Amino acid sequence: MRELLESLAAGERTVEEVEAAIAGYATGEAGRFDAARDRRTGVPEAILGAGKTPEEVASLASVALETTGRALCTRVTEAMVAAVERTIADAYPDVSVEHDHRSKTLVVKQPSFSQPELTASVGIVTAGTSDGGPAGEAAVIAREMGAAVQRIDDVGVACVTRTIDQLDRMLEQDVLVVAAGREGALPTVIAGLVDVPLIGLPVSNGYGFGGDGRAALSGMCQSCTPITLVNIDNGFAAGAQAGLICRAIDRSAEK
Amino acid sequence: MRELLESLAAGERTVEEVEAAIAGYATGEAGRFDAARDRRTGVPEAILGAGKTPEEVASLASVALETTGRALCTRVTEAMVAAVERTIADAYPDVSVEHDHRSKTLVVKQPSFSQPELTASVGIVTAGTSDGGPAGEAAVIAREMGAAVQRIDDVGVACVTRTIDQLDRMLEQDVLVVAAGREGALPTVIAGLVDVPLIGLPVSNGYGFGGDGRAALSGMCQSCTPITLVNIDNGFAAGAQAGLICRAIDRSAEK
Amino acid sequence: MRELLESLAAGERTVEEVEAAIAGYATGEAGRFDAARDRRTGVPEAILGAGKTPEEVASLASVALETTGRALCTRVTEAMVAAVERTIADAYPDVSVEHDHRSKTLVVKQPSFSQPELTASVGIVTAGTSDGGPAGEAAVIAREMGAAVQRIDDVGVACVTRTIDQLDRMLEQDVLVVAAGREGALPTVIAGLVDVPLIGLPVSNGYGFGGDGRAALSGMCQSCTPITLVNIDNGFAAGAQAGLICRAIDRSAEK
Amino acid sequence: MRELLESLAAGERTVEEVEAAIAGYATGEAGRFDAARDRRTGVPEAILGAGKTPEEVASLASVALETTGRALCTRVTEAMVAAVERTIADAYPDVSVEHDHRSKTLVVKQPSFSQPELTASVGIVTAGTSDGGPAGEAAVIAREMGAAVQRIDDVGVACVTRTIDQLDRMLEQDVLVVAAGREGALPTVIAGLVDVPLIGLPVSNGYGFGGDGRAALSGMCQSCTPITLVNIDNGFAAGAQAGLICRAIDRSAEK
Amino acid sequence: MRELLESLAAGERTVEEVEAAIAGYATGEAGRFDAARDRRTGVPEAILGAGKTPEEVASLASVALETTGRALCTRVTEAMVAAVERTIADAYPDVSVEHDHRSKTLVVKQPSFSQPELTASVGIVTAGTSDGGPAGEAAVIAREMGAAVQRIDDVGVACVTRTIDQLDRMLEQDVLVVAAGREGALPTVIAGLVDVPLIGLPVSNGYGFGGDGRAALSGMCQSCTPITLVNIDNGFAAGAQAGLICRAIDRSAEK
Amino acid sequence: MRELLESLAAGERTVEEVEAAIAGYATGEAGRFDAARDRRTGVPEAILGAGKTPEEVASLASVALETTGRALCTRVTEAMVAAVERTIADAYPDVSVEHDHRSKTLVVKQPSFSQPELTASVGIVTAGTSDGGPAGEAAVIAREMGAAVQRIDDVGVACVTRTIDQLDRMLEQDVLVVAAGREGALPTVIAGLVDVPLIGLPVSNGYGFGGDGRAALSGMCQSCTPITLVNIDNGFAAGAQAGLICRAIDRSAEK
Amino acid sequence: MRELLESLAAGERTVEEVEAAIAGYATGEAGRFDAARDRRTGVPEAILGAGKTPEEVASLASVALETTGRALCTRVTEAMVAAVERTIADAYPDVSVEHDHRSKTLVVKQPSFSQPELTASVGIVTAGTSDGGPAGEAAVIAREMGAAVQRIDDVGVACVTRTIDQLDRMLEQDVLVVAAGREGALPTVIAGLVDVPLIGLPVSNGYGFGGDGRAALSGMCQSCTPITLVNIDNGFAAGAQAGLICRAIDRSAEK
Amino acid sequence: MRELLESLAAGERTVEEVEAAIAGYATGEAGRFDAARDRRTGVPEAILGAGKTPEEVASLASVALETTGRALCTRVTEAMVAAVERTIADAYPDVSVEHDHRSKTLVVKQPSFSQPELTASVGIVTAGTSDGGPAGEAAVIAREMGAAVQRIDDVGVACVTRTIDQLDRMLEQDVLVVAAGREGALPTVIAGLVDVPLIGLPVSNGYGFGGDGRAALSGMCQSCTPITLVNIDNGFAAGAQAGLICRAIDRSAEK
């Protein structure tokens, strides 16, 4: 620790870097950032845009970049993306910026960031076009954890032979995240045909009784094939757990 | 009407028969029986056992037998069946009695009862064993309305190839009633593969969130293929509407 | 199949046409369109506007026009209608365009499209003015499936003699779709008076407890006369199933 | 007050009588009885059986008899009736006892009790047999408040012409209580045809979605004709408010 | 009827007037208006603004004015008021227009309209300022039915002595409408102190669990004093039933 | 710690005593008992009977007695009380046993147990007889934490002057727990009149909409006077927090 | 009272001051202000901005300032703050104005206002940044009641060691308010570690099933450590009850 | 296939064995058994006792034994265990029978059954005693799929240091199933400290608002650390998915 403090005193490190290294988190204007989460739990802390101002997102993104070399933001608006870009333009001119409109994710990385890489793969399956947002969020998180990601789209049960056609590609994956809204039957049908771990991701579409993903959530809870699931639209949790399964698989292969 | 009253005065008809003929309903000790419902709506009035005492069921069954030649009881207990049998033993020694334990239905008919017969057929499809009760109720009602009834059982989506195997038999039917509990996905999957009218029948199994048929009901409401549905466990409504569709088909064929 | 591929190679058919003919669906920029659905299930695939951008709707409408000769869009906004019209203006100068504001439907057809025609009729009944949107959606779908459609409007139970006045017109139909919001009692009352198949369509009006169609939905589930129903505001499902019943009736008449 | 205390000291009155006269309530072993409620609010305090032991009901009934000359018990079991009869047999050999099984009410009165009598009438209307319990409770309470009570039974909307047949009798009443379970449409239909105050009484029958009276309650809340209502199965509140309306009418006639 | 038709042919009456006189309702561009409702049920038909366009409201208001001499609109926006005023300016230059912002009501009357007048009075009680909207709607409806209306405001149970202070004024009324949001306890407390009919009116304020009037509604359902109630914010039903009670009282006084 | 282990080796202490002293909890056959909870949080660990077998309750009670000198059991059945008495009869012949039927609590203490005593007082207020169970549970817990407990019963708002009559006694308490079922208005009314901390305790009575304590819970959440509350029937939490407030008051007085 | 009236007649006091002094409340244009609440219950009446117009808030704030020397407004918008400032600028040029954006509170005080001061302290604990609004509201109310307020922020259970790190600071407080959204586990965890009174404050964040604070509310109701709680986002109630506990502690210390 | 049929003809195999080998499922009296499920999905089909008669369970267990060498039954009653034992006593005298009362599981195996064995391990963590049932079900399923199972019990967050004490054991597992009822916070807390895949298992205890596992379910959905979860009490799904993760890990290690 002495070394850290000396480097701070010498101006070689910032207050945030040293605080993160010692306490595990760094405190910016917009709250604390859990810089040690990735090391501790295998899942990087994401900055959830919803409920924050663009300035708060930008401030937290700066802290994340400084302490971990990467800022991973979810549920961002265009205004948030602009605020982040404005904020980091001077301080970090060399960062890479990836913004995906559909999944509302933003990933900013320092050139020096060392991206993890796993051999295990996550299949991200969708029932239809409107499942693309949460599915995309899951894909980004899993990829940032190092997993190989395969997309298998538009295979909903309104035409179940379309589902069965893609069975071989599904069986090649190490873990599946299956996103579906409306009645949410796709994870149930797939889990009856494959022998890989499967995480159901209910999506908030539909209207009337059971709309906004509630029918999909309850259907996955009642699934007649055993699956796990996450909250409605929680692509982050689905992707993060899929990533952890991939990590466990890789770790085992290395032994 | 004069004729009716004369026959009553002459003891040739009972009060109930004449009341039913004139007013359309007959009043027994346990309430009114809508004797004209079958003629008016094409669906015979059923005596719902739930919430009635065995004596009330038996009393209404007598009125039904007397005025329409048939008593159709649903959700009956063993005690109700015994009460009905006791009550009609003397008065109607020649009636036929059909009691189905699984579907909790009881049908009693006078020998003179003229059973309707239709050429159109209803396919009653179940996902699994526990859907048998409501599915059986639907089958009995449809049959009593004259429809040809085919059972296609145990084709749930936990193994969707099992569903597809039965596609040809389903396509031979004029209308399908598809019963499913848990996540209730079976009607959705079938409706994506067939071109016959289809009525979803959610079944009250499952537990926890969305249990007791609620997930199945909301899933059928949100179905990504267009279907109609009925209340949880309401085999009677599913069978009656299937029967009405068969009637419409037959009527058309007769023209 | 060889013939199809040769015609593609010869530039006589588009990629979408050939993909649709072989695989049953065509893939555009905005996702897949199930071109074979009409042939397979008797119900044309509709493009649901809600949750899509105007550009996505227009792109899917183009694919639909190209592969099936008709694009049937529901829950469209004015912006979507404009986008569709813009997109098809050059490519399909001769198409007919029908846009109904109240039901938010849009139907575009190639001159060569062969409209199905059935002799069986669907009666679309409404309780009041505010039921017009979902009822109109049901009417458009049923008509596009070939059914003869009759509107019987403003016969709600706030003045039940108004309902009874229209009984004769209702009895002339082969199947009824009955739309009602608030307490949703109209299908129950009508089903007690007619002997034709009847589909209840709950409508999302009302406020407070049971508002937004929930009272109507639960009332139709609990109806003391046997009816089928669909999700709140799901005019598409009601119209499609009514259309399938009409098809079944016509098929029977043809035998 | 001095007079009261002297009569107590002289043994001419009991502690309960004097406490009730001074404080407005009397305290027995099983809690307080609000002896002044009738005088204060026009509605006698009823002893709700549900949730009490037979002994507690009997103890409160004794206090009620002693302080007001009448004990009015609701939701009583057979065991409670027996306990009350046992308890009062010696102390009050001359009381009249009325126990109605269907409505689960028990009314015990001293010979000296002065029964109120009003000229205004309450019509108690039921949709079907299973509404008889709560409707009966409403009838007993209204009658005990002095109202003339007319029963109009079995006029549910499954056959709405049956409802209309009884319109004249309904119009003769000063206020209507309309009990209905399932979809609970009867109060809505009647309120569209009559010009008397109408209280909807939802009844806890039905099953599945909206069962146990919830559909009826929400349907009455959403009624397209303006009505008031009470909680599910709350015959007491419906009868008491109907009774208060009758009192107001009588009071006015006396002026 | 011949006379009516002759006057129509002679141009002495409009189509709407004659249709209303014969059929009981008049059909305008925006739907039917139940012109006979007032005569039949004692409650004038109100034009509910919510869910209609300003033009539809204006069109229905014209029909109402023409057939009944009065247009009574609820839940109107400023735009609706403007549309009505624009529409009637030329055709009915002499009408009176009353628009109350808080209760969102609009009443337009022909000079020839004969306002009913009753001697019985309705007390409209509110817990606080935010109950003013629905309470005002109730007041307008009751007044338009002829009742004398007294306002007793700001007597919520947060300071229950404030409630008790107004007891005498409440006891002078023939019927009370008590509006309360949040926990909705005011009707319960008042009903324990008065002997007049009382209608609870739950108001949609509050937030979090039980917010938007749901706690008030359920609290009034569970009230430990017997009351009737109406849907959340349904001032119209509360006022209309209070008006019917006043009518019944007046009718009785006239005998 | 050495001392503890030596005393164990010497047979002077039991394994449970030593485990509890070192680890803070003791492990019996029926699970762990958190013997350190009282010291750590000021609230003794209670053994919740619901969901346990009589044997498990008895086993945990033995561990509690051995490690803390007291066993505090809630929601006990008669069978559990018998099992506890049987189990401790031999091992602890001198213990005191208090079993309260209404509140379903059981307190067993070693003679050597040193009962805490506080000068601060908790007023336990109930609306009516049926609130006695949870209120009694709160009273027992608060008393076992040392607080002085005053009962103020039967002061519900059905007669609000009854509530006001007891105001002085309420103002003498240091903290109030106010138990109420049905609409649960009592805490709201009292909190508007007193200046002491007040905890609302909703009780699971009532039926129909908002029954089983849900209306009371939501009403307390929406209370127009600021109060805290606990879960339905959770007398334990109400009593424990009241006890903690008393401890804080006493601690302050000692300074 | 004579003195008050004389001072009014002499123009030494305003109507509002005298009304407040005599009746306990003052009536302004926007409703009544309960000027006596602070004296009666220890909690000042707050002016809830939500549901009021800026003008109404400003009018009530004036009345509050005039009668109690302080106006305490919650859930204020920027427009309300501006309206208050405009209104009081002339009449009260010397007032202090504190507006906190995050907690949406506004406190205005006359220079002569005598701020209460207590020695007891409230710890306001938050799980994360998004809990800051309701926590801040609690802090302002507790402070205005005189309590010493300590903030302990960002100690959520996503990294529970972060929670434990702050245990000493928590144990120094006399009472804790613990705000948490999402799953709301923080109050449960802290209550297992401290022996001070603890009030859980559920916060309306999160999305999908249990979102908007519902999971937090139900989790605090089910907490396996005994706590009290308030409605979702009800910082006012949490702060007010914490303030009352501090008052009770101080009062005790003074004895 | 010919070989199979010849062996059947020769009496060397039973009809069930051959049907299972060819069609993938075997049909007994009580419905179909999906004998191929284990091979297809890696999860053996379990016979769910709930909703079946003892005879049906025994019949299905026989079919399972015959076709797969093992019968795995969940949610069994004592009567079902007895029925299974009776049924198999003669036919399979050598089977092993394991019945666990707490988890209500029953596992019967032929001596020849080849038990799978994996090196990967599942940690089954419980918050308290009452989570033992579902946790035990998860343990049995995971074990039957070959996983090494470790139990880590009684580490609930009522004393969070107890949780942290077991962190090392948790980190040694390859996947964790964390069972918790009440507020269900345990999975959230653990997932913030470990880097292994984690499945939350909500348990149906608790009472009042959010009871029966609903608070735990919604809390896990809202968890501020990313986890997957299953339906309330669905130990089977949690154990099966944990088993699939172990299979994936083992498969990877073998490469």
PDB file of N, CA and C in Angstrom, chain E residues 157-158 160 164 182-183 185 188-189 192-193 206-211 215 217-219 221-225, chain F residues 157-158 160-161 164 182-183 185 188-189 192-193 206-211 215 217-219 221-225:
ATOM      1  N   VAL E 157     -59.474  12.893   8.323  1.00  0.00           N
ATOM      2  CA  VAL E 157     -59.207  12.314   9.630  1.00  0.00           C
ATOM      3  C   VAL E 157     -57.798  12.560  10.140  1.00  0.00           C
ATOM      4  N   ALA E 158     -56.954  13.275   9.375  1.00  0.00           N
ATOM      5  CA  ALA E 158     -55.635  13.617   9.914  1.00  0.00           C
ATOM      6  C   ALA E 158     -55.803  14.467  11.179  1.00  0.00           C
ATOM      7  N   VAL E 160     -59.069  14.440  13.483  1.00  0.00           N
ATOM      8  CA  VAL E 160     -60.432  13.927  13.497  1.00  0.00           C
ATOM      9  C   VAL E 160     -61.397  14.846  14.236  1.00  0.00           C
ATOM     10  N   ILE E 164     -65.413  15.894  13.479  1.00  0.00           N
ATOM     11  CA  ILE E 164     -66.518  15.895  14.446  1.00  0.00           C
ATOM     12  C   ILE E 164     -67.157  17.272  14.527  1.00  0.00           C
ATOM     13  N   ARG E 182     -55.995   8.720  -0.513  1.00  0.00           N
ATOM     14  CA  ARG E 182     -55.020   8.098   0.408  1.00  0.00           C
ATOM     15  C   ARG E 182     -55.612   6.825   1.039  1.00  0.00           C
ATOM     16  N   GLU E 183     -55.729   6.806   2.402  1.00  0.00           N
ATOM     17  CA  GLU E 183     -56.240   5.589   3.044  1.00  0.00           C
ATOM     18  C   GLU E 183     -57.767   5.563   3.053  1.00  0.00           C
ATOM     19  N   ALA E 185     -60.244   6.817   4.907  1.00  0.00           N
ATOM     20  CA  ALA E 185     -60.918   6.450   6.148  1.00  0.00           C
ATOM     21  C   ALA E 185     -62.120   7.330   6.478  1.00  0.00           C
ATOM     22  N   THR E 188     -65.762   5.862   6.597  1.00  0.00           N
ATOM     23  CA  THR E 188     -65.908   4.939   7.724  1.00  0.00           C
ATOM     24  C   THR E 188     -66.170   5.688   9.013  1.00  0.00           C
ATOM     25  N   VAL E 189     -65.382   6.728   9.264  1.00  0.00           N
ATOM     26  CA  VAL E 189     -65.523   7.476  10.507  1.00  0.00           C
ATOM     27  C   VAL E 189     -66.884   8.186  10.556  1.00  0.00           C
ATOM     28  N   GLY E 192     -69.993   6.060  11.213  1.00  0.00           N
ATOM     29  CA  GLY E 192     -70.143   5.625  12.598  1.00  0.00           C
ATOM     30  C   GLY E 192     -70.818   6.664  13.468  1.00  0.00           C
ATOM     31  N   LEU E 193     -71.082   7.835  12.897  1.00  0.00           N
ATOM     32  CA  LEU E 193     -71.614   8.951  13.700  1.00  0.00           C
ATOM     33  C   LEU E 193     -72.954   9.483  13.203  1.00  0.00           C
ATOM     34  N   GLY E 206     -52.452   9.673  -3.769  1.00  0.00           N
ATOM     35  CA  GLY E 206     -51.526   8.750  -3.129  1.00  0.00           C
ATOM     36  C   GLY E 206     -50.561   8.171  -4.146  1.00  0.00           C
ATOM     37  N   TYR E 207     -49.548   7.464  -3.658  1.00  0.00           N
ATOM     38  CA  TYR E 207     -48.513   6.871  -4.517  1.00  0.00           C
ATOM     39  C   TYR E 207     -48.016   5.608  -3.842  1.00  0.00           C
ATOM     40  N   GLY E 208     -47.196   4.861  -4.532  1.00  0.00           N
ATOM     41  CA  GLY E 208     -46.642   3.629  -3.967  1.00  0.00           C
ATOM     42  C   GLY E 208     -47.720   2.571  -3.797  1.00  0.00           C
ATOM     43  N   PHE E 209     -47.567   1.728  -2.787  1.00  0.00           N
ATOM     44  CA  PHE E 209     -48.484   0.608  -2.585  1.00  0.00           C
ATOM     45  C   PHE E 209     -49.868   1.108  -2.192  1.00  0.00           C
ATOM     46  N   GLY E 210     -50.875   0.738  -2.970  1.00  0.00           N
ATOM     47  CA  GLY E 210     -52.224   1.194  -2.672  1.00  0.00           C
ATOM     48  C   GLY E 210     -52.500   2.593  -3.189  1.00  0.00           C
ATOM     49  N   GLY E 211     -51.577   3.143  -3.983  1.00  0.00           N
ATOM     50  CA  GLY E 211     -51.776   4.482  -4.516  1.00  0.00           C
ATOM     51  C   GLY E 211     -52.835   4.520  -5.604  1.00  0.00           C
ATOM     52  N   ALA E 215     -55.978   1.898  -2.283  1.00  0.00           N
ATOM     53  CA  ALA E 215     -56.122   1.723  -0.830  1.00  0.00           C
ATOM     54  C   ALA E 215     -57.465   2.272  -0.362  1.00  0.00           C
ATOM     55  N   LEU E 217     -60.229   2.534  -2.103  1.00  0.00           N
ATOM     56  CA  LEU E 217     -61.288   1.622  -2.546  1.00  0.00           C
ATOM     57  C   LEU E 217     -61.356   0.400  -1.641  1.00  0.00           C
ATOM     58  N   SER E 218     -60.209  -0.235  -1.383  1.00  0.00           N
ATOM     59  CA  SER E 218     -60.249  -1.452  -0.577  1.00  0.00           C
ATOM     60  C   SER E 218     -60.622  -1.118   0.868  1.00  0.00           C
ATOM     61  N   GLY E 219     -60.186   0.029   1.360  1.00  0.00           N
ATOM     62  CA  GLY E 219     -60.574   0.430   2.710  1.00  0.00           C
ATOM     63  C   GLY E 219     -62.081   0.634   2.827  1.00  0.00           C
ATOM     64  N   CYS E 221     -64.315  -0.849   0.946  1.00  0.00           N
ATOM     65  CA  CYS E 221     -64.893  -2.206   0.890  1.00  0.00           C
ATOM     66  C   CYS E 221     -64.838  -2.871   2.262  1.00  0.00           C
ATOM     67  N   GLN E 222     -63.768  -2.648   3.000  1.00  0.00           N
ATOM     68  CA  GLN E 222     -63.572  -3.302   4.299  1.00  0.00           C
ATOM     69  C   GLN E 222     -64.098  -2.474   5.460  1.00  0.00           C
ATOM     70  N   SER E 223     -64.753  -1.367   5.166  1.00  0.00           N
ATOM     71  CA  SER E 223     -65.158  -0.438   6.231  1.00  0.00           C
ATOM     72  C   SER E 223     -65.850  -1.144   7.392  1.00  0.00           C
ATOM     73  N   CYS E 224     -65.452  -0.814   8.604  1.00  0.00           N
ATOM     74  CA  CYS E 224     -66.083  -1.452   9.768  1.00  0.00           C
ATOM     75  C   CYS E 224     -67.429  -0.810  10.099  1.00  0.00           C
ATOM     76  N   THR E 225     -67.828   0.190   9.348  1.00  0.00           N
ATOM     77  CA  THR E 225     -69.215   0.673   9.414  1.00  0.00           C
ATOM     78  C   THR E 225     -69.825   0.443   8.039  1.00  0.00           C
TER      79      THR E 225
ATOM     80  N   VAL F 157     -62.492   2.860  15.089  1.00  0.00           N
ATOM     81  CA  VAL F 157     -63.104   4.079  14.578  1.00  0.00           C
ATOM     82  C   VAL F 157     -64.564   3.932  14.178  1.00  0.00           C
ATOM     83  N   ALA F 158     -65.152   2.732  14.359  1.00  0.00           N
ATOM     84  CA  ALA F 158     -66.585   2.612  14.093  1.00  0.00           C
ATOM     85  C   ALA F 158     -67.362   3.543  15.029  1.00  0.00           C
ATOM     86  N   VAL F 160     -65.830   6.806  16.736  1.00  0.00           N
ATOM     87  CA  VAL F 160     -64.547   7.476  16.923  1.00  0.00           C
ATOM     88  C   VAL F 160     -64.476   8.227  18.244  1.00  0.00           C
ATOM     89  N   THR F 161     -65.604   8.522  18.842  1.00  0.00           N
ATOM     90  CA  THR F 161     -65.548   9.177  20.158  1.00  0.00           C
ATOM     91  C   THR F 161     -64.971   8.212  21.191  1.00  0.00           C
ATOM     92  N   ILE F 164     -61.299   8.770  20.986  1.00  0.00           N
ATOM     93  CA  ILE F 164     -60.863  10.034  21.586  1.00  0.00           C
ATOM     94  C   ILE F 164     -60.908   9.957  23.113  1.00  0.00           C
ATOM     95  N   ARG F 182     -59.574  -5.009   9.022  1.00  0.00           N
ATOM     96  CA  ARG F 182     -60.558  -4.370   8.116  1.00  0.00           C
ATOM     97  C   ARG F 182     -59.899  -3.228   7.326  1.00  0.00           C
ATOM     98  N   GLU F 183     -60.435  -1.977   7.469  1.00  0.00           N
ATOM     99  CA  GLU F 183     -59.865  -0.855   6.709  1.00  0.00           C
ATOM    100  C   GLU F 183     -58.638  -0.275   7.397  1.00  0.00           C
ATOM    101  N   ALA F 185     -57.993   1.925   9.816  1.00  0.00           N
ATOM    102  CA  ALA F 185     -57.884   3.381   9.919  1.00  0.00           C
ATOM    103  C   ALA F 185     -57.409   3.866  11.285  1.00  0.00           C
ATOM    104  N   THR F 188     -53.999   5.771  11.704  1.00  0.00           N
ATOM    105  CA  THR F 188     -54.067   7.082  11.060  1.00  0.00           C
ATOM    106  C   THR F 188     -54.750   8.101  11.958  1.00  0.00           C
ATOM    107  N   VAL F 189     -55.890   7.717  12.522  1.00  0.00           N
ATOM    108  CA  VAL F 189     -56.645   8.646  13.366  1.00  0.00           C
ATOM    109  C   VAL F 189     -55.849   9.005  14.616  1.00  0.00           C
ATOM    110  N   GLY F 192     -52.877  11.354  14.261  1.00  0.00           N
ATOM    111  CA  GLY F 192     -53.226  12.761  14.070  1.00  0.00           C
ATOM    112  C   GLY F 192     -53.489  13.484  15.383  1.00  0.00           C
ATOM    113  N   LEU F 193     -53.460  12.740  16.491  1.00  0.00           N
ATOM    114  CA  LEU F 193     -53.833  13.320  17.780  1.00  0.00           C
ATOM    115  C   LEU F 193     -52.721  13.239  18.823  1.00  0.00           C
ATOM    116  N   GLY F 206     -61.238  -9.475   7.916  1.00  0.00           N
ATOM    117  CA  GLY F 206     -61.938  -8.994   6.731  1.00  0.00           C
ATOM    118  C   GLY F 206     -62.030 -10.076   5.679  1.00  0.00           C
ATOM    119  N   TYR F 207     -62.823  -9.805   4.633  1.00  0.00           N
ATOM    120  CA  TYR F 207     -63.011 -10.783   3.558  1.00  0.00           C
ATOM    121  C   TYR F 207     -63.248 -10.020   2.267  1.00  0.00           C
ATOM    122  N   GLY F 208     -63.294 -10.728   1.160  1.00  0.00           N
ATOM    123  CA  GLY F 208     -63.526 -10.075  -0.128  1.00  0.00           C
ATOM    124  C   GLY F 208     -62.348  -9.213  -0.540  1.00  0.00           C
ATOM    125  N   PHE F 209     -62.627  -8.136  -1.258  1.00  0.00           N
ATOM    126  CA  PHE F 209     -61.567  -7.284  -1.805  1.00  0.00           C
ATOM    127  C   PHE F 209     -60.829  -6.564  -0.683  1.00  0.00           C
ATOM    128  N   GLY F 210     -59.519  -6.775  -0.604  1.00  0.00           N
ATOM    129  CA  GLY F 210     -58.747  -6.131   0.449  1.00  0.00           C
ATOM    130  C   GLY F 210     -58.822  -6.884   1.767  1.00  0.00           C
ATOM    131  N   GLY F 211     -59.387  -8.088   1.759  1.00  0.00           N
ATOM    132  CA  GLY F 211     -59.487  -8.880   2.969  1.00  0.00           C
ATOM    133  C   GLY F 211     -58.143  -9.448   3.392  1.00  0.00           C
ATOM    134  N   ALA F 215     -56.203  -4.584   2.869  1.00  0.00           N
ATOM    135  CA  ALA F 215     -56.693  -3.204   2.910  1.00  0.00           C
ATOM    136  C   ALA F 215     -56.047  -2.442   4.059  1.00  0.00           C
ATOM    137  N   LEU F 217     -53.105  -2.999   5.414  1.00  0.00           N
ATOM    138  CA  LEU F 217     -51.709  -2.722   5.061  1.00  0.00           C
ATOM    139  C   LEU F 217     -51.615  -1.551   4.098  1.00  0.00           C
ATOM    140  N   SER F 218     -52.422  -1.579   3.034  1.00  0.00           N
ATOM    141  CA  SER F 218     -52.300  -0.501   2.057  1.00  0.00           C
ATOM    142  C   SER F 218     -52.800   0.812   2.640  1.00  0.00           C
ATOM    143  N   GLY F 219     -53.812   0.749   3.504  1.00  0.00           N
ATOM    144  CA  GLY F 219     -54.288   1.968   4.152  1.00  0.00           C
ATOM    145  C   GLY F 219     -53.220   2.585   5.043  1.00  0.00           C
ATOM    146  N   CYS F 221     -49.991   2.195   4.613  1.00  0.00           N
ATOM    147  CA  CYS F 221     -48.991   2.755   3.689  1.00  0.00           C
ATOM    148  C   CYS F 221     -49.422   4.134   3.192  1.00  0.00           C
ATOM    149  N   GLN F 222     -50.716   4.323   2.962  1.00  0.00           N
ATOM    150  CA  GLN F 222     -51.234   5.571   2.405  1.00  0.00           C
ATOM    151  C   GLN F 222     -51.657   6.563   3.490  1.00  0.00           C
ATOM    152  N   SER F 223     -51.414   6.220   4.735  1.00  0.00           N
ATOM    153  CA  SER F 223     -51.944   7.042   5.844  1.00  0.00           C
ATOM    154  C   SER F 223     -51.663   8.526   5.648  1.00  0.00           C
ATOM    155  N   CYS F 224     -52.682   9.365   5.875  1.00  0.00           N
ATOM    156  CA  CYS F 224     -52.481  10.809   5.713  1.00  0.00           C
ATOM    157  C   CYS F 224     -51.808  11.421   6.927  1.00  0.00           C
ATOM    158  N   THR F 225     -51.505  10.621   7.934  1.00  0.00           N
ATOM    159  CA  THR F 225     -50.613  11.061   9.013  1.00  0.00           C
ATOM    160  C   THR F 225     -49.388  10.155   8.969  1.00  0.00           C
TER     161      THR F 225
END
